[in-house]
Coordinates of C-alpha atoms in Angstrom, one line a residue:
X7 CA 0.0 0.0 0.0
X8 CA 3.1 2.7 1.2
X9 CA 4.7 1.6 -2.5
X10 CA 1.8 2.1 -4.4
X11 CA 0.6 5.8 -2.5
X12 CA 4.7 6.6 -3.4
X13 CA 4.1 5.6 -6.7
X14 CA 1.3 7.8 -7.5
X15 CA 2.8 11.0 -6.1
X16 CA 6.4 10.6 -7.4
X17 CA 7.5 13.1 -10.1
X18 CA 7.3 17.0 -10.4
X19 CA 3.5 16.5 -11.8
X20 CA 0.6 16.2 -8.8
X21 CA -1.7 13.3 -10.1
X22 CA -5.2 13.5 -8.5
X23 CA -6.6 11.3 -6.1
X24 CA -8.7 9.3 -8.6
X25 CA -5.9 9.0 -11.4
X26 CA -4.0 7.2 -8.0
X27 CA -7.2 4.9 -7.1
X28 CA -7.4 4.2 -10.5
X29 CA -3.4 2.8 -10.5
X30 CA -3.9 0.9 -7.4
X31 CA -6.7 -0.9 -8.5
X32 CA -5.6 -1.5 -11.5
X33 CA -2.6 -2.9 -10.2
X34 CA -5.1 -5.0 -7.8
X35 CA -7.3 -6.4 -10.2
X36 CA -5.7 -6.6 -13.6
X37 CA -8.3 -4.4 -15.4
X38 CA -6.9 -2.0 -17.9
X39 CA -8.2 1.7 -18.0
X40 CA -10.3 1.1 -15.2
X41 CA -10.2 4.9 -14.8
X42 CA -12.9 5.0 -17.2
X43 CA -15.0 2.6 -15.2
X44 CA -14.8 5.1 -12.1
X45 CA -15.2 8.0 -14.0
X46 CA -18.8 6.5 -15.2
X47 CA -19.3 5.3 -11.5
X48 CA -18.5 8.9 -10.5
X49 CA -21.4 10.1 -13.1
X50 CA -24.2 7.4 -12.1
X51 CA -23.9 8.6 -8.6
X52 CA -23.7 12.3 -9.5
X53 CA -26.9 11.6 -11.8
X54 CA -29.1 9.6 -9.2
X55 CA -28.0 11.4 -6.1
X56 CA -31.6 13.4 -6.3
X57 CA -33.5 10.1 -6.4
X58 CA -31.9 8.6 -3.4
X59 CA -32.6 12.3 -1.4
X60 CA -35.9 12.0 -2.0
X61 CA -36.5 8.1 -2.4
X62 CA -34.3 7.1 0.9
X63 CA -34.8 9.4 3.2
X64 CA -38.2 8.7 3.8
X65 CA -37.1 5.0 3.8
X66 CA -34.5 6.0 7.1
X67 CA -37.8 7.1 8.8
X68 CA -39.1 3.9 8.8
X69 CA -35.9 2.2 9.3
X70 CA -36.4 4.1 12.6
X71 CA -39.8 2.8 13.7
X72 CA -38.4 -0.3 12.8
X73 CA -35.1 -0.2 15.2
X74 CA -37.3 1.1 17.9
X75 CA -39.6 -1.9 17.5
X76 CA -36.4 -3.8 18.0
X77 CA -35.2 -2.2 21.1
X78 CA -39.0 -3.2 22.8
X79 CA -38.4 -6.9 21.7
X80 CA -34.9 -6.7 23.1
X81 CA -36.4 -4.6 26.2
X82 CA -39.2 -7.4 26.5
X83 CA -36.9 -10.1 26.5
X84 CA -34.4 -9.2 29.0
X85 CA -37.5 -8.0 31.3
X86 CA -39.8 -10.4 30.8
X87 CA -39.6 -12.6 33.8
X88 CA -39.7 -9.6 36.4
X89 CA -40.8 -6.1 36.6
X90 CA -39.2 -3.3 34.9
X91 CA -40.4 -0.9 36.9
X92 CA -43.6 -1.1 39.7
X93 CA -46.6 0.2 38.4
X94 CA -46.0 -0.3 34.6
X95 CA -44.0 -2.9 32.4
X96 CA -43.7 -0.6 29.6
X97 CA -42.2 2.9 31.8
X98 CA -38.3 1.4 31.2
X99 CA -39.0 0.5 27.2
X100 CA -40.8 4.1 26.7
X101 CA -38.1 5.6 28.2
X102 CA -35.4 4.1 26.3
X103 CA -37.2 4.8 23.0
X104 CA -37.7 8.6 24.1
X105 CA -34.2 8.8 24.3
X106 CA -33.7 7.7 20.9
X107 CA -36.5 9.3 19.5
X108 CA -35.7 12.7 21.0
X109 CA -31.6 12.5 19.9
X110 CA -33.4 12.3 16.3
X111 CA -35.3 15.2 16.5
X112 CA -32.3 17.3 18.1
X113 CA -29.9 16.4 15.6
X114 CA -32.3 16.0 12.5
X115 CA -34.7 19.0 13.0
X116 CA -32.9 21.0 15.9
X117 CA -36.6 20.1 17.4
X118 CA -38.1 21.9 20.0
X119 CA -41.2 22.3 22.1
X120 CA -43.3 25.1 23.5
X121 CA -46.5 25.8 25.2
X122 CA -46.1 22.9 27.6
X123 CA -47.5 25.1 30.3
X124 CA -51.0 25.4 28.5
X125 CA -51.0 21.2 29.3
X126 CA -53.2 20.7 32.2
X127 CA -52.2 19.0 35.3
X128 CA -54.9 16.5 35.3
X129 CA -56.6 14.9 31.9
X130 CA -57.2 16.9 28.4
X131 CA -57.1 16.0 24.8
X132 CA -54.2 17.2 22.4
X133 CA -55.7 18.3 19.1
X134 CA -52.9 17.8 16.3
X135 CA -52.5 18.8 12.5
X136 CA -51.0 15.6 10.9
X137 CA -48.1 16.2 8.7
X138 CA -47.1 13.8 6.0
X139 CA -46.0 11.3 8.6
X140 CA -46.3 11.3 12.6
X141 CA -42.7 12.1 13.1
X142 CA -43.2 15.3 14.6
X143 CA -45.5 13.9 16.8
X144 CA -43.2 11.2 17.9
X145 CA -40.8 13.7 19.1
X146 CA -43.3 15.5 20.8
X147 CA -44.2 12.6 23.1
X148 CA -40.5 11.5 23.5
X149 CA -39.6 15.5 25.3
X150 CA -42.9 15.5 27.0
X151 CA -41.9 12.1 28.8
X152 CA -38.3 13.4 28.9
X153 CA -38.9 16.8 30.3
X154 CA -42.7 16.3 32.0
X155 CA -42.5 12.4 33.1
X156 CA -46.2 12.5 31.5
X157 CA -47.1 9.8 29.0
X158 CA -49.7 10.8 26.2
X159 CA -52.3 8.0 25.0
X160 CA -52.8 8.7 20.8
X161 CA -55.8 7.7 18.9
X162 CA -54.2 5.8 15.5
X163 CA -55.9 4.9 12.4
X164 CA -57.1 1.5 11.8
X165 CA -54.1 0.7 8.9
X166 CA -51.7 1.2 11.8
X167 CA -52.7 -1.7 13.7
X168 CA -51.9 -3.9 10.3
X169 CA -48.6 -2.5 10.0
X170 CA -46.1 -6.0 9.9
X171 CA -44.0 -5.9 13.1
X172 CA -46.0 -2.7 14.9
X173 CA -48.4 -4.9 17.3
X174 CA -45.3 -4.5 20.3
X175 CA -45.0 -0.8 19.5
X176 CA -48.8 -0.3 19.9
X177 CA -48.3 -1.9 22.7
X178 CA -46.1 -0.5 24.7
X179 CA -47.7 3.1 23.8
X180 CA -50.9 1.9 24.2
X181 CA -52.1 3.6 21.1
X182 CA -55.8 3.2 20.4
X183 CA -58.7 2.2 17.4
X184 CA -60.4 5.0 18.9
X185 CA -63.8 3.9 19.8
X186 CA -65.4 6.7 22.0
X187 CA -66.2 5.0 24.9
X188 CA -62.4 3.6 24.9
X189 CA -61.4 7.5 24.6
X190 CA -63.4 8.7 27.4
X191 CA -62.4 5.9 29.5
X192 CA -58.4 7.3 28.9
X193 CA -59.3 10.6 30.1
X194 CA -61.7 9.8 33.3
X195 CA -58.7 7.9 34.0
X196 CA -56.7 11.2 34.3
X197 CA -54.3 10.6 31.2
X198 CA -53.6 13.0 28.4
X199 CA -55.1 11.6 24.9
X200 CA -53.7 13.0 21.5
X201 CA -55.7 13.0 18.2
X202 CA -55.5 14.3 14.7
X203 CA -59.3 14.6 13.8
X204 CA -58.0 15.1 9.8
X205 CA -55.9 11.7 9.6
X206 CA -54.8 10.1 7.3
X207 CA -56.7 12.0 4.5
X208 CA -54.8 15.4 6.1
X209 CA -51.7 13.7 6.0
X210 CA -51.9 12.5 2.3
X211 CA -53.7 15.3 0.5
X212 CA -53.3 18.5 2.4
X213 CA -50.5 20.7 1.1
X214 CA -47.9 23.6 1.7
X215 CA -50.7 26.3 2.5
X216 CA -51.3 24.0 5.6
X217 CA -55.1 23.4 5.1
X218 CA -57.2 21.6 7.9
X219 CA -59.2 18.5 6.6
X220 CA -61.3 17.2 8.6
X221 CA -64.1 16.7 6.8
X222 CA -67.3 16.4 9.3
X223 CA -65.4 14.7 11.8
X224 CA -66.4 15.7 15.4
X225 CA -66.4 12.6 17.2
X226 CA -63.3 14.2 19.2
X227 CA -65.7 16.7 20.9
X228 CA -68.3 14.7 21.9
X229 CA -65.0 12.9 23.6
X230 CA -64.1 15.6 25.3
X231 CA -67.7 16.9 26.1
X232 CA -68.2 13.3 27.6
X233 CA -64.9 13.1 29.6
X234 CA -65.5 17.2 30.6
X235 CA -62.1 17.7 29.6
X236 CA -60.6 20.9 27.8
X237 CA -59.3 20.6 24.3
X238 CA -55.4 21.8 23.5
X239 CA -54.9 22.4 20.2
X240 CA -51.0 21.5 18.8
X241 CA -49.5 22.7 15.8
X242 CA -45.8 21.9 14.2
X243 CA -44.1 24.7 12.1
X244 CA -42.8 23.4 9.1
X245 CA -44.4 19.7 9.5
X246 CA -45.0 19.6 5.7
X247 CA -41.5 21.2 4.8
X248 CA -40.2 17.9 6.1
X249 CA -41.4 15.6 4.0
X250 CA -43.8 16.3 1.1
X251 CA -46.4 14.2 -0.7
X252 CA -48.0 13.4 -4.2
X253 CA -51.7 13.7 -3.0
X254 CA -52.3 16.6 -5.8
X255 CA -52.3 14.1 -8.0
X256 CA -55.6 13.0 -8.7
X257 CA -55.1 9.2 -9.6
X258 CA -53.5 8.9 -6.1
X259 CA -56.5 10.5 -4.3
X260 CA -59.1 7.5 -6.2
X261 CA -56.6 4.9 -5.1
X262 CA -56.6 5.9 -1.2
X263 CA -60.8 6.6 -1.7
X264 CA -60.6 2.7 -3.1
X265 CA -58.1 1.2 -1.1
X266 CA -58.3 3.0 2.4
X267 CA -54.3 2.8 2.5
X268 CA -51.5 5.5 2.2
X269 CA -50.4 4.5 -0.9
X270 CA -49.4 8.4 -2.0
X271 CA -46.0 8.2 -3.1
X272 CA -43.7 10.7 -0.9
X273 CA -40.6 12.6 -0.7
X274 CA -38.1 14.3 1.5
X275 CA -37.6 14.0 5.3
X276 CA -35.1 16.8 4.8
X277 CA -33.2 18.5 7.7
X278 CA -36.0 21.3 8.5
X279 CA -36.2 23.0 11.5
X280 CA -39.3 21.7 13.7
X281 CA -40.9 23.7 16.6
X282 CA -44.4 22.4 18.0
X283 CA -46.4 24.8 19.5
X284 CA -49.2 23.9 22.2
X285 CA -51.9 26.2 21.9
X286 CA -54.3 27.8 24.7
X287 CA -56.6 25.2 26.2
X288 CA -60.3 25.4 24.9
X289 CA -62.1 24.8 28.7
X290 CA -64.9 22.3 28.7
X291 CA -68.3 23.7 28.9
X292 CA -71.5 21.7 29.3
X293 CA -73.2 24.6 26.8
X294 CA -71.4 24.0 23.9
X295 CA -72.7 21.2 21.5
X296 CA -70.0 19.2 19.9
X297 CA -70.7 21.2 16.0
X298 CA -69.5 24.3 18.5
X299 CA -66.4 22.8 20.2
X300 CA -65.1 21.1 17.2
X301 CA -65.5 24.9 14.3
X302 CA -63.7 26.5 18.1
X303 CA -61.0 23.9 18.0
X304 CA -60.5 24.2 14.2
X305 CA -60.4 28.0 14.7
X306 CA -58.1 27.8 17.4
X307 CA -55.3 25.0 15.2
X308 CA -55.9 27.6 12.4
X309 CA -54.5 30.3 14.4
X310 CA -51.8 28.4 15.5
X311 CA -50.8 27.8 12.1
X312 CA -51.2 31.5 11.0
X313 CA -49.1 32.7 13.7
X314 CA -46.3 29.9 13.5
X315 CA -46.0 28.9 9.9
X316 CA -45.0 31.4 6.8
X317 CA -47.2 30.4 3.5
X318 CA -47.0 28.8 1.7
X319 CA -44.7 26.5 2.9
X320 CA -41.1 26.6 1.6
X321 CA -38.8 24.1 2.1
X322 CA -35.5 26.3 1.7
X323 CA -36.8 28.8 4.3
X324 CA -37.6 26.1 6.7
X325 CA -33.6 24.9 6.0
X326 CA -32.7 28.3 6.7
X327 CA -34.6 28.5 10.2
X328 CA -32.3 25.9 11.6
X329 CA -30.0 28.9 11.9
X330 CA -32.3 31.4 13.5
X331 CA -33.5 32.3 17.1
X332 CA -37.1 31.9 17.7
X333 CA -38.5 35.0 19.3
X334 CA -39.6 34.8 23.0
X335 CA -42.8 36.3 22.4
X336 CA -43.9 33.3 20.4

């Protein structure tokens, strides 16, 4: 190896790195102007370097969902024949993957959290917008166990539970079909319940001007009317910077109506900055009728996404806030 690095610098005229790669592996393997093989290595990657951005990035977010499933079965395993912790199996498993959840958010999308004060002390249900994927809401559940010690029960859609490998994840975060007696039950048992009323249709099809669907889905009041619990509306800023979707694409919006899976094609998971913002809590009152507490919620997740997020959406500005100081007043 020392002879052949010598080899390729010796003599008055500098040779670059890939004219010495090229030598030594030609000298390695025998092939003759093997240079010309690198060179069109050197092009393929240069040419498909946008593909794997957008194609397997997304793919690493997965990957992710997938390792933590991994470190339950492991947690599981070694825990299995005595208790992790007194009151709860799960607490040492949820912690672990809160750790590794919240390093992600830190490093990937400098993630942070405010409003946490607006959280009551006792039960209430977390209103959400639902970007392309749940990641910001992952994060958000990681630093609220982190920094609150409170664990938040989430309402998941029905494909979730069919997910290949998901049933230990489920769980150990006790996430829920969402029947509403099941609901009410979580919150008359004095534990925080999150929701995203516009699902998997706001995930797939809503866009960079950040529009609420939810359709005439109000099920969520009458939850919180019945459990006489106030509402806290949640909001991410640049949620849909981080990964985009296909969903304006009419073909792909027939398929999901047909199929009732999230078969939109998607993009991204770049490096955005994410902040989540917890807005004011909407009080229970016995006079309002659920049609009234769910147009005050969506009023109140509107203004949060008025005051937080700059529209449309732009996915270079969102880069750039990494860099910049969020104001106190926000």
């Amino acid at each position: 190896m020392i002879a052949g690095n010598e080899s390729c610098t010796a003599g008055p005229i500098p040779v670059s790195y890939l004219t010495c790669l090229s030598y030594i592996l030609g000298q390695w393997t025998g092939v003759e102007h093997i240079e010309d093989y690198l060179s069109y290595v050197i092009y393929l990657l240069w040419v498909f370097l946008p593909l794997a951005v957008v194609i397997l990035f997304p793919a690493g977010t997965v990957a992710l969902f997938y390792i933590s499933i991994l470190v339950l079965h492991i947690y599981k395993r070694k825990n299995e024949l005595r208790e992790a912790y007194s009151h709860d199996f799960w607490d040492g498993g949820r912690q672990m993957l809160a750790t590794l959840w919240d390093v992600h958010g830190r490093i990937w999308h400098g993630y942070e959290l405010h409003g946490t004060e607006n959280l009551p002390d006792g039960p209430g249900l977390i209103v959400f917008y639902h970007g392309a994927t749940p990641a910001d809401y992952v994060y958000f559940m990681a630093r609220l166990l982190i920094e609150k010690k409170r664990y938040c029960h989430t309402v998941a859609d029905h494909f979730v539970f069919r997910l290949p490998g998901f049933k230990i994840l489920i769980e150990a975060h006790g996430f829920m079909h969402g029947p509403k007696e099941e609901c009410v039950r979580a919150l008359k048992n004095g534990s925080l319940l999150a929701i995203a009323p516009g699902g998997v249709r706001e995930a797939l099809f809503s866009d960079e001007m950040y529009t609420i669907i939810w359709g005439n889905r109000k099920g969520f009041a009458q939850v919180a009317i019945d459990a006489k619990v106030p509402i806290i509306p949640m909001f991410t800023q640049n949620v849909r910077e981080g990964i985009r979707t296909l969903g304006g694409i009419k073909i792909f919006r027939s398929l999901y109506e047909c199929v009732r899976l999230p078969v939109v094609p998607m993009y991204g998971t770049f490096p955005v900055k994410f902040r989540t913002f917890l807005g004011e809590p909407i009080p229970y009152d016995p006079n309002v009728t659920a049609e009234e507490l769910t147009a005050k919620t969506k009023a109140a997740l509107q203004a949060l996404i008025e005051k937080h997020q700059k529209l449309p959406g732009n996915i270079f500005r969102a880069l750039m806030e990494r860099f910049q100081t969020q104001k106190k007043d926000d």
